[in-house]
CSV table of C-alpha atoms in Angstrom, one decimal:
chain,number,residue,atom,x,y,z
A,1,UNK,CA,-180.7,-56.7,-131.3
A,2,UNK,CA,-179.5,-59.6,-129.0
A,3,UNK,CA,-181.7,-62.0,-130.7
A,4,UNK,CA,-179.6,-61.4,-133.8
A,5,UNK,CA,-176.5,-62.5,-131.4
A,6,UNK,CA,-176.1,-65.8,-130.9
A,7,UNK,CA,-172.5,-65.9,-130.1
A,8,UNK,CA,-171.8,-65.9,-126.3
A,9,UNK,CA,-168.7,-64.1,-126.4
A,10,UNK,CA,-170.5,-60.9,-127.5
A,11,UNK,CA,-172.8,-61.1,-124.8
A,12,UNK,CA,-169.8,-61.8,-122.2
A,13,UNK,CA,-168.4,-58.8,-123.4
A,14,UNK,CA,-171.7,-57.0,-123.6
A,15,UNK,CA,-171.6,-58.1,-119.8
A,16,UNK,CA,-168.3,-56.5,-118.7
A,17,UNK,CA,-168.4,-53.4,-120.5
A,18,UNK,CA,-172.0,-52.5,-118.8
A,19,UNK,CA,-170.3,-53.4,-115.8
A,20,UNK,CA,-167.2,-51.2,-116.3
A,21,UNK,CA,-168.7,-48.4,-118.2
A,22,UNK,CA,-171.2,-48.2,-114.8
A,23,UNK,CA,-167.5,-48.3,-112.2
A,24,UNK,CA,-166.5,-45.4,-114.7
A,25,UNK,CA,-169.9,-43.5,-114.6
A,26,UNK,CA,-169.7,-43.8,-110.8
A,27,UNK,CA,-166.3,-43.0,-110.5
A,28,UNK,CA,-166.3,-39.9,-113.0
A,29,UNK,CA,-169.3,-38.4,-111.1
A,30,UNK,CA,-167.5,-38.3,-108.1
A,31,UNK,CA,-164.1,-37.2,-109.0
A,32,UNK,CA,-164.8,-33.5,-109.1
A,33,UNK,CA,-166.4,-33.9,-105.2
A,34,UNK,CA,-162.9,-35.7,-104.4
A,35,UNK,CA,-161.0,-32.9,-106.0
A,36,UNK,CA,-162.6,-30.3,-104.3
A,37,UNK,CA,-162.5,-31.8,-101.0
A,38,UNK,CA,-158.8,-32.2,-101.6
A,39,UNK,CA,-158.5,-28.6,-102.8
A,40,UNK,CA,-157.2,-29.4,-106.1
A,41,UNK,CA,-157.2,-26.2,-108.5
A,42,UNK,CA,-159.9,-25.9,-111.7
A,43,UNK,CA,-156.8,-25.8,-113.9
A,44,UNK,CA,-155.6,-28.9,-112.4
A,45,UNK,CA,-158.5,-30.6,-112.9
A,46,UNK,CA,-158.3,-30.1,-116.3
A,47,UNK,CA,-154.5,-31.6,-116.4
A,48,UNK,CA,-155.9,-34.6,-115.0
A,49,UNK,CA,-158.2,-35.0,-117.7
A,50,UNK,CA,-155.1,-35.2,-119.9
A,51,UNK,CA,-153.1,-37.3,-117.9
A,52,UNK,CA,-156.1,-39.8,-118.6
A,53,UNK,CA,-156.2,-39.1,-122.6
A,54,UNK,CA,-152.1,-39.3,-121.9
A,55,UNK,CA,-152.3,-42.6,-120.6
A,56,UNK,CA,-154.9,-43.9,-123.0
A,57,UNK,CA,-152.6,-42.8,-125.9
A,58,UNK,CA,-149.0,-44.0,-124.6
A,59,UNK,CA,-150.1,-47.8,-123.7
A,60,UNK,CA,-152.7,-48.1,-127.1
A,61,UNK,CA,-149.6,-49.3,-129.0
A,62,UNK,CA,-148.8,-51.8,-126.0
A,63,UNK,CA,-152.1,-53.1,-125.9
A,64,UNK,CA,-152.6,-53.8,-129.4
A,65,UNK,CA,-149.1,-55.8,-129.4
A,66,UNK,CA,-150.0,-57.6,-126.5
A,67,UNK,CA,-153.5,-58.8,-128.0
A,68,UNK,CA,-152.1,-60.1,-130.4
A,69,UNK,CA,-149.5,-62.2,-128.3
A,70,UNK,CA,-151.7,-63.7,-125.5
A,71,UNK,CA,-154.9,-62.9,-126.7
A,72,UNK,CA,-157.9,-60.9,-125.7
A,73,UNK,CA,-159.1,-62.9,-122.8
A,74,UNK,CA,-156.1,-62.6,-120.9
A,75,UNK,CA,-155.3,-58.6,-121.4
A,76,UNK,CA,-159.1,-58.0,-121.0
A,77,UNK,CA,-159.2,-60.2,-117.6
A,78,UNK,CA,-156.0,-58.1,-116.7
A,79,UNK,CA,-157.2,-54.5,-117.3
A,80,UNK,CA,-160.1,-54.6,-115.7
A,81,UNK,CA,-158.7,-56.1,-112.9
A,82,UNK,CA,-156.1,-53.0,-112.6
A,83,UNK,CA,-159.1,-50.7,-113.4
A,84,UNK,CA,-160.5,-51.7,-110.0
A,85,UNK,CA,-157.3,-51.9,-108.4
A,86,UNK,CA,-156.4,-47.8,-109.3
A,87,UNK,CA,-160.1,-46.7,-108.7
A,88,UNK,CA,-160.4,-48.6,-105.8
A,89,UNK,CA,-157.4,-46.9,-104.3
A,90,UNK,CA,-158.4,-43.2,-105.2
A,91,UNK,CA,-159.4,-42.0,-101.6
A,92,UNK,CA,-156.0,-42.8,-100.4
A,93,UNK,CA,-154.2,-40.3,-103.0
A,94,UNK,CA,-155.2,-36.2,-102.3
A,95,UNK,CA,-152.0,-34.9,-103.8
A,96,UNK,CA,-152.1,-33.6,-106.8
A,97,UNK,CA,-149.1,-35.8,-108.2
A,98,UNK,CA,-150.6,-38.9,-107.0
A,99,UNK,CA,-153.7,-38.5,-108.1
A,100,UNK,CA,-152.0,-37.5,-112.1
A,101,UNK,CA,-150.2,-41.0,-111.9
A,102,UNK,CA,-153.4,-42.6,-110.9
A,103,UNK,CA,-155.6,-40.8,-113.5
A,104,UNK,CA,-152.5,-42.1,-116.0
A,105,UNK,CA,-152.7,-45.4,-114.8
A,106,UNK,CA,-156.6,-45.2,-115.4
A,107,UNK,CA,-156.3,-44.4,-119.0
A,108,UNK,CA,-153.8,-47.2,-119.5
A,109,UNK,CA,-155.7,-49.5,-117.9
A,110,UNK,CA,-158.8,-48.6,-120.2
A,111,UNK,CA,-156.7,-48.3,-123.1
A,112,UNK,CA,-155.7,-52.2,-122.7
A,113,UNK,CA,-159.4,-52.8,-122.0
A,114,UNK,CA,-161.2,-51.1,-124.8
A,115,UNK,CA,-158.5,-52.5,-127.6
A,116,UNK,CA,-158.8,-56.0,-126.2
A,117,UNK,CA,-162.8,-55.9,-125.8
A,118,UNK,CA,-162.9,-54.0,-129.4
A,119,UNK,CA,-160.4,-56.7,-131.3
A,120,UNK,CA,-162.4,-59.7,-129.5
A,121,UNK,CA,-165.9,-58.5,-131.1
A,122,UNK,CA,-164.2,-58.1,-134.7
A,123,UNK,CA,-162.8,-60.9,-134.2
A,124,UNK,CA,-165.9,-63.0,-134.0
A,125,UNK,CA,-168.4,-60.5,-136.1
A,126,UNK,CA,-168.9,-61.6,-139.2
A,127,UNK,CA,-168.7,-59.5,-141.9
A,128,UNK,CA,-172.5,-58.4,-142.7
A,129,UNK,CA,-173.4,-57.6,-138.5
A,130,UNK,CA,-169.8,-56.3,-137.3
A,131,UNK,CA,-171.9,-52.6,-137.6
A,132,UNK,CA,-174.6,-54.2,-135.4
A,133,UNK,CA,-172.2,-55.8,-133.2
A,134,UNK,CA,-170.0,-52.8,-132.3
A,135,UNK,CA,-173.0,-50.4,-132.2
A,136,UNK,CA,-174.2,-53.0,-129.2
A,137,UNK,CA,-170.5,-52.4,-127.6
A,138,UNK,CA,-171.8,-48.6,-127.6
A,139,UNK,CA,-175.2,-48.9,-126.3
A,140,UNK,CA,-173.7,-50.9,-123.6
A,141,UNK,CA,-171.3,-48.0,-122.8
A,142,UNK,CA,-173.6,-45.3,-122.8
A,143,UNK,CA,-175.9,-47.3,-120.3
A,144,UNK,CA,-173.3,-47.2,-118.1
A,145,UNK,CA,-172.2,-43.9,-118.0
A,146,UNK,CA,-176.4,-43.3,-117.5
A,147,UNK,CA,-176.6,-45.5,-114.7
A,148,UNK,CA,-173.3,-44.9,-112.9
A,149,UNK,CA,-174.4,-41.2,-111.9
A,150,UNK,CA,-177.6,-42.3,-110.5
A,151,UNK,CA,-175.8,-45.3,-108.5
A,152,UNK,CA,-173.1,-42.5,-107.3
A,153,UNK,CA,-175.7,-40.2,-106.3
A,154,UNK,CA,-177.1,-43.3,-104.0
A,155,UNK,CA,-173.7,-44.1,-103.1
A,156,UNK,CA,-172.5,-40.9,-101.8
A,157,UNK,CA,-175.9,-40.0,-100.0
A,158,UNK,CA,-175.7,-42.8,-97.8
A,159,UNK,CA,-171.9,-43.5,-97.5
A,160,UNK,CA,-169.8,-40.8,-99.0
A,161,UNK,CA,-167.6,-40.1,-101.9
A,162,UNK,CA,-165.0,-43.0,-100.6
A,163,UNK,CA,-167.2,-46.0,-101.0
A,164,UNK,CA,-168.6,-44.8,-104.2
A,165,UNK,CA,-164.9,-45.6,-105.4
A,166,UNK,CA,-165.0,-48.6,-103.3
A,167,UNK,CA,-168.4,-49.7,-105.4
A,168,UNK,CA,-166.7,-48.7,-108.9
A,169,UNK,CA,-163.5,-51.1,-108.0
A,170,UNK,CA,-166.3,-53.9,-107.0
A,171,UNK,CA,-168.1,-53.7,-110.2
A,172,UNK,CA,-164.5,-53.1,-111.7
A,173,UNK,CA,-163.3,-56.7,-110.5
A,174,UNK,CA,-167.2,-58.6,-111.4
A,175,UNK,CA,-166.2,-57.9,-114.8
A,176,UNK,CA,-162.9,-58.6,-114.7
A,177,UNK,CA,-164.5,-62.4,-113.3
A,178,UNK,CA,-167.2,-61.9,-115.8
A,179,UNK,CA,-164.3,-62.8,-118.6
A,180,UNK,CA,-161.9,-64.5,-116.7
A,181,UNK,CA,-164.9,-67.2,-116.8
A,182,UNK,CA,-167.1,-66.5,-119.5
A,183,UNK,CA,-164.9,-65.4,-122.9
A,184,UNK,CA,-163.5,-68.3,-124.8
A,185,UNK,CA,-159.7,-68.5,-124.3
A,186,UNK,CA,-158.9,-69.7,-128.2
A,187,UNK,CA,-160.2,-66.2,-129.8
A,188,UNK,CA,-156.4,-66.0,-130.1
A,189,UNK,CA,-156.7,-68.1,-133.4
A,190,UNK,CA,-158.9,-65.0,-134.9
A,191,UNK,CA,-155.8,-63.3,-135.4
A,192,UNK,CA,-154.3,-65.5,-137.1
A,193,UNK,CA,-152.2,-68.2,-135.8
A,194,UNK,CA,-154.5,-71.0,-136.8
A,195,UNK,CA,-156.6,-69.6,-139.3
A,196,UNK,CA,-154.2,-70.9,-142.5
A,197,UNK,CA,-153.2,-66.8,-142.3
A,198,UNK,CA,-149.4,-67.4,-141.4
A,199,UNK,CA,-148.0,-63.9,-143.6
A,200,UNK,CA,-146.1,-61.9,-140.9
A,201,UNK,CA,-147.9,-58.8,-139.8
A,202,UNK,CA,-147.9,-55.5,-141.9
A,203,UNK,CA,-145.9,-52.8,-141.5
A,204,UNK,CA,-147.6,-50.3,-139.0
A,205,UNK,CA,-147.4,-47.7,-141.6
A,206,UNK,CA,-149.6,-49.9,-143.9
A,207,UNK,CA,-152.3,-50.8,-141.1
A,208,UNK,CA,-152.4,-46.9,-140.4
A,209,UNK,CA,-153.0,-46.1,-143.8
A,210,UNK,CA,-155.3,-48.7,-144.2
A,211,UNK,CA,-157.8,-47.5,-141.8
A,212,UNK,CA,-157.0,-43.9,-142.0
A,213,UNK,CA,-160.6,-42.6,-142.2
A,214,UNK,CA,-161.5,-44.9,-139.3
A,215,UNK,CA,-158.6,-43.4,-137.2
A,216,UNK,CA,-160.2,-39.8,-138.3
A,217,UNK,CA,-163.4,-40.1,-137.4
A,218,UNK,CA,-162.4,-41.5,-133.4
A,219,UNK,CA,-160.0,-38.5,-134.2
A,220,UNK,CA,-163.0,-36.4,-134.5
A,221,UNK,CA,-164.8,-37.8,-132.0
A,222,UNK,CA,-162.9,-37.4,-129.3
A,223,UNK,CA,-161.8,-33.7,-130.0
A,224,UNK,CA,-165.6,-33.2,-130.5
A,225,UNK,CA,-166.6,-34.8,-127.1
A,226,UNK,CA,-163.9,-33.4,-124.6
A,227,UNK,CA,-164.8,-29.8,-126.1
A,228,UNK,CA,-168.2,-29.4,-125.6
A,229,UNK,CA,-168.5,-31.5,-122.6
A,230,UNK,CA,-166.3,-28.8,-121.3
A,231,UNK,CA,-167.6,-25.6,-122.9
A,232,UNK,CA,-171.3,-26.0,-124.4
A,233,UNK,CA,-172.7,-25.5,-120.8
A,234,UNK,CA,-170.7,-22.6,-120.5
A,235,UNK,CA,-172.1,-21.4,-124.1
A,236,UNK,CA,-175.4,-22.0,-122.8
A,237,UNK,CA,-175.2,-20.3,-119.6
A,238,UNK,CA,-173.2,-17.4,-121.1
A,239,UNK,CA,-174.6,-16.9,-124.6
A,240,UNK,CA,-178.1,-18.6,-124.7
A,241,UNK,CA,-179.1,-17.7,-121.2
A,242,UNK,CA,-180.0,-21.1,-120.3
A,243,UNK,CA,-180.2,-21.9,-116.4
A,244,UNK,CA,-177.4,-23.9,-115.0
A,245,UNK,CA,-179.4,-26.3,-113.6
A,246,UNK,CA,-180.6,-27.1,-117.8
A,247,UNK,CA,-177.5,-27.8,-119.0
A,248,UNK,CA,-177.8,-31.1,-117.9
A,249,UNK,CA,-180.9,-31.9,-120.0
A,250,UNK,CA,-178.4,-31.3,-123.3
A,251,UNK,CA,-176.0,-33.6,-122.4
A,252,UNK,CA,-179.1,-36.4,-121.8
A,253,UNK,CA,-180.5,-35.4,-124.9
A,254,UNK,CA,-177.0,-36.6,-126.3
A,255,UNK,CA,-177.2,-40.0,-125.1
A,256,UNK,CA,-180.6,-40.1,-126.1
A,257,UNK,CA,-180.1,-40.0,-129.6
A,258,UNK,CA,-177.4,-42.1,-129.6
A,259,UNK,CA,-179.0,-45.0,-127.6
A,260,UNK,CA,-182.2,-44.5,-129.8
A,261,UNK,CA,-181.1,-44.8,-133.0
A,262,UNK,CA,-177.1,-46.2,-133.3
A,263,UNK,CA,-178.7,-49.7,-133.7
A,264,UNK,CA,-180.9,-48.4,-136.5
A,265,UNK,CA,-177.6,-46.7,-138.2
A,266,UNK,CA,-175.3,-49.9,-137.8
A,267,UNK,CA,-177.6,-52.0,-139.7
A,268,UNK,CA,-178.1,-49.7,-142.2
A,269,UNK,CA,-174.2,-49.5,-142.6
A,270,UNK,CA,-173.7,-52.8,-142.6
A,271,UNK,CA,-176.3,-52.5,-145.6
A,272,UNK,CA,-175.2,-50.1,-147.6
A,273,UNK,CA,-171.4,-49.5,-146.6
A,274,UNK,CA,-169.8,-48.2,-143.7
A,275,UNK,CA,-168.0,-45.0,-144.6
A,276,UNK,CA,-170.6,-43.6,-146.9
A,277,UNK,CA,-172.9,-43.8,-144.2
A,278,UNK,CA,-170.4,-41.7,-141.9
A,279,UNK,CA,-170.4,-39.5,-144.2
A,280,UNK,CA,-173.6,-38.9,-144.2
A,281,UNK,CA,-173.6,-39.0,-140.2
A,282,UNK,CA,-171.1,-36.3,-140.3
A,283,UNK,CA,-172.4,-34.1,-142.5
A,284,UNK,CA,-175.6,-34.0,-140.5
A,285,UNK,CA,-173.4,-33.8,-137.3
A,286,UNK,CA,-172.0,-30.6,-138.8
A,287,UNK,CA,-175.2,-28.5,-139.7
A,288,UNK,CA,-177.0,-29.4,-136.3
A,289,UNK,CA,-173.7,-28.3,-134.6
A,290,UNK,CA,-173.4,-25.1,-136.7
A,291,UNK,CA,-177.2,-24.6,-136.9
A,292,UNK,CA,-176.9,-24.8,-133.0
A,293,UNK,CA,-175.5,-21.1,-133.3
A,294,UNK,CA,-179.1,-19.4,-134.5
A,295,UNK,CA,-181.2,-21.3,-132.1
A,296,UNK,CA,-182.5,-19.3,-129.3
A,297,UNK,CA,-185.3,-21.7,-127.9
A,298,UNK,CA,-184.7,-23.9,-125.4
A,299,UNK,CA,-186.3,-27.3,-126.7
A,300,UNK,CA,-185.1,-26.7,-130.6
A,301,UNK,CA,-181.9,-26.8,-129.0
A,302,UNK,CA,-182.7,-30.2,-127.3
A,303,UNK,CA,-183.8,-31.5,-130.8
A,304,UNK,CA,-180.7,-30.6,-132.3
A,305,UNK,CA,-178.5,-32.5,-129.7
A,306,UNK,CA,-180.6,-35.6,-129.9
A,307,UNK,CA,-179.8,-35.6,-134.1
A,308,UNK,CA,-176.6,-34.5,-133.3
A,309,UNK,CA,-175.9,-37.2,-130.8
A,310,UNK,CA,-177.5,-39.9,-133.2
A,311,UNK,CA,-175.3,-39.2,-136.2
A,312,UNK,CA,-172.0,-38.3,-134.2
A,313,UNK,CA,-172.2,-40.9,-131.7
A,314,UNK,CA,-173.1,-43.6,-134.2
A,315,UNK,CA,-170.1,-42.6,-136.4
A,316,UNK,CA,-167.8,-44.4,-133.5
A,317,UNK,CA,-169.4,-47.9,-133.9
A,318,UNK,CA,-169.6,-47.8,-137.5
A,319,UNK,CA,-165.6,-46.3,-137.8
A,320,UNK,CA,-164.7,-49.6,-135.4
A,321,UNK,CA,-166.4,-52.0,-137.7
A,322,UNK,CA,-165.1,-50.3,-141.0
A,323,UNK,CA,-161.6,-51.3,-140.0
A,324,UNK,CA,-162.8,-54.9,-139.1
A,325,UNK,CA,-163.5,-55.2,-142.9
A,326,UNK,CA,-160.2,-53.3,-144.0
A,327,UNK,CA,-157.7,-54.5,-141.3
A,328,UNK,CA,-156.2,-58.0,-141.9
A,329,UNK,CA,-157.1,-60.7,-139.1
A,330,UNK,CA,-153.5,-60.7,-137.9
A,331,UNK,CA,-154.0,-56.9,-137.4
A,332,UNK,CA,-156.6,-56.1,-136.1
A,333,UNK,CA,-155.3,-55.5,-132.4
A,334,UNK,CA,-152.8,-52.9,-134.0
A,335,UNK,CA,-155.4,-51.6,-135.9
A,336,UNK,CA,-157.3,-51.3,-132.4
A,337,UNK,CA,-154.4,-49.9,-131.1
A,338,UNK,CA,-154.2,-46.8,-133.5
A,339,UNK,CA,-157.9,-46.0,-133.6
A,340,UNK,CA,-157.9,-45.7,-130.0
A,341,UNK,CA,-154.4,-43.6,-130.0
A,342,UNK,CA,-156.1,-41.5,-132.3
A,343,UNK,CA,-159.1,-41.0,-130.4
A,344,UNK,CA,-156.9,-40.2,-127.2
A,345,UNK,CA,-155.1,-37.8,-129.2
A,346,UNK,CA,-158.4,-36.0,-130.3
A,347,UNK,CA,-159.1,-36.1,-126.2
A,348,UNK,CA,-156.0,-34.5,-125.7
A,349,UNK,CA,-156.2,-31.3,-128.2
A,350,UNK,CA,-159.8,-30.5,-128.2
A,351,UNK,CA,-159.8,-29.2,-124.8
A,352,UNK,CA,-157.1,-26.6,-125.1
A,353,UNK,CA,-157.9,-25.5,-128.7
A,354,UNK,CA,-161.4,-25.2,-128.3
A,355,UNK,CA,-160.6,-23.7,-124.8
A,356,UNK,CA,-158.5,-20.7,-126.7
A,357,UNK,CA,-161.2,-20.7,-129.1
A,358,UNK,CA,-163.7,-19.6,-126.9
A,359,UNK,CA,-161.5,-17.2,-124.9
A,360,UNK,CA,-160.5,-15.5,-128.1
A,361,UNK,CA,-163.5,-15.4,-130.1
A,362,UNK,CA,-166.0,-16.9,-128.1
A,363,UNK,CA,-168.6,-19.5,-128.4
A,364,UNK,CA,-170.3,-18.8,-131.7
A,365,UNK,CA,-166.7,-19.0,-133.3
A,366,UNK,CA,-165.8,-21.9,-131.0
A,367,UNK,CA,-169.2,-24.0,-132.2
A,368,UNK,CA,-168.3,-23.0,-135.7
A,369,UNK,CA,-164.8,-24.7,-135.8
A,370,UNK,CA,-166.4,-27.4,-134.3
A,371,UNK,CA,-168.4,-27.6,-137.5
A,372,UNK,CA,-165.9,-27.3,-139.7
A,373,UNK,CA,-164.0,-30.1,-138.1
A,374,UNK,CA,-166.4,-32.6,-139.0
A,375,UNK,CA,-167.1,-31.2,-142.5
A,376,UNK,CA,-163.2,-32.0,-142.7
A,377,UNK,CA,-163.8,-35.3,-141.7
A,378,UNK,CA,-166.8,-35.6,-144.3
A,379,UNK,CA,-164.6,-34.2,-147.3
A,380,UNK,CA,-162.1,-37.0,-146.4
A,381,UNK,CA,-164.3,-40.1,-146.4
A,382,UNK,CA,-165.6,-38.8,-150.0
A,383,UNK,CA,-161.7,-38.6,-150.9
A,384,UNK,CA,-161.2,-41.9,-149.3
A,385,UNK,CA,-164.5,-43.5,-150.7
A,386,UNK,CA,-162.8,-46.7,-151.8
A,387,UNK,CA,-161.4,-47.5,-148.6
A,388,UNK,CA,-165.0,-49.2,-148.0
A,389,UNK,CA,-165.0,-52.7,-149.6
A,390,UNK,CA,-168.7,-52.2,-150.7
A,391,UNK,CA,-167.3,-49.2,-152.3
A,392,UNK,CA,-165.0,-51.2,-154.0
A,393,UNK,CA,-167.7,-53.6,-155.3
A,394,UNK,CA,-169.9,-51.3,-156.3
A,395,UNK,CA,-166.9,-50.3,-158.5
């Protein structure tokens, strides 16, 4: 894939989101350990989690404006500089209020990140590899969050839960210098200032329309991920009879499937059109999450992760560079802005409906809405076909 990159802006970014996605792998791994040692509640726990998606939501809108204004370089530099700043400082804060205004403060600062890093590779993609390109800003996530467990485990073996924090700020602030020196400074002129594009910007309403089926899918994503991350293990243990120590194998099996094949999918979007191939995605999404119900070995429920992580977690990718087509240069770091608010939002209510869900009804009922959520999705981009410009042409 890189060889088909030969701008060195991708691969700076490339750089510093392995490198940050690694600080949060590390610093996620170790969280719970801190929380326990601090005798923070299981309920709280979960508040935290929302005071993150809280965060990531409020300051989207922010970041998008400020993109736009100083450019990507600067607010990328910036955020993950304050990413390493608040993680670094996590083993001084044990109270429970402390640690809520750091977790906010975490999902800000990644909000300003991932909507600066995401409007700097649309910005530069052009229009038959931005699938290929943003599928690469995925891959380089999920090694991260691969590698930052098995560095944490390292970490906290040898020097405790303290420095592994210490080492996430330290990778935190090597990307932050990663773009500071490597990302070109004039990728302001992408959003039009110098680009002969001098209309003033659209009407937020307009962008949000404009992209609506891009915004639903990281809806759908992030409803989808924040459930089962939570509950699936607990379906397995509970319903399925699957050991604890297994569960992990499901969520590798995940990441598996989407660092095998999102590549492969990107292209083929940026091929045949972006949206009919998430449709696709989540329609096979839905019937392995569904199917997932009348499985009762083991292994066939491993397979059924890896497609489902494929064609779920390549939707994400291909919803980013969707709106790269349909989002007007000088919009594009709003657009950002609402895809990732929408995705935060997702974050935000999957946990406690799913949560009721399962109390309620339990898993099987829980799985099924899960289903149904992306079958939603699918019956939208079918409605909202034409938002694809190769849909358009083939018109």
């Amino acid at each position: 894939m890189l060889r088909r990159i030969t701008d060195r802006n991708v691969r700076v970014i490339y750089l510093a989101m392995l490198l940050v996605s690694t600080a949060y792998g590390i610093a996620v791994a170790v969280l719970s350990l801190h929380l326990t040692a601090h005798h923070i509640p299981k309920l709280a726990m979960g508040g935290l989690a929302s005071a993150f998606a809280l965060g990531l939501m409020v300051c989207s809108g922010a970041a998008g404006w400020l993109v736009a204004r100083v450019g990507p370089r600067a607010v990328l530099a910036g955020a993950l500089l304050g990413y390493a700043v608040c993680v670094a400082c996590f083993p001084l804060w044990s109270t429970l209020p402390a640690l809520t205004v750091a977790r906010f403060f975490d999902g800000a600062s990644s909000a300003f990140i991932w909507v600066a890093a995401e409007t700097a590779l649309l910005a530069v993609a052009d229009r038959t590899h931005k699938g290929l390109i943003m599928s690469g800003y995925a891959v380089a996530f999920a090694l991260g969050y691969v590698l930052g467990p098995l560095i944490a485990s390292g970490v906290v073996h040898l020097s405790g839960t303290p420095t592994a924090f210490l080492v996430s700020g330290a990778l935190g602030l090597a990307a932050s210098a990663v773009v500071a020196r490597g990302l070109d400074g004039s990728l302001k002129a992408a959003h039009g200032e110098h680009t002969g594009d001098d209309a003033p910007p659209s009407p937020l309403l307009d962008v949000l329309w404009r992209i609506k089926t891009s915004c639903a899918g990281a809806f759908a994503y992030g409803y989808f991920q924040a459930s089962v991350v939570l509950f699936l293990p607990l379906y397995l243990i509970e319903s399925k009879g699957v050991p604890e120590r297994h569960t992990i194998f499901v969520t590798a099996f995940f990441a598996a499937g989407m660092l095998g094949l999102t590549t492969v999918i990107a292209r083929y979007g940026d091929s045949h059109g972006h949206l009919r191939v998430m449709a696709a995605l989540g329609l096979i999404g839905a019937l392995m999450v569904g199917g997932f119900v009348g499985l009762s070995s083991f292994p066939l429920m491993c397979a059924a992760v890896f497609v489902a992580g494929a064609a779920l977690a390549s939707i994400s990718p291909l919803s980013l560079a969707l709106q790269g087509l349909i989002a007007a240069p000088r919009d594009l770091g709003r657009a950002n802005a609402l895809y990732n608010a929408a995705y935060a939002v997702g974050i935000l209510l999957g946990p406690p409906v799913s949560g009721a869900i399962f109390g309620a009804r339990g898993g099987v009922v829980m799985l099924l809405h899960l289903a149904a959520l992306w079958l939603a999705f699918v019956a939208a981009a079918v409605v909202f076909a034409l938002d694809d410009p190769r849909a358009q042409r083939r018109l």
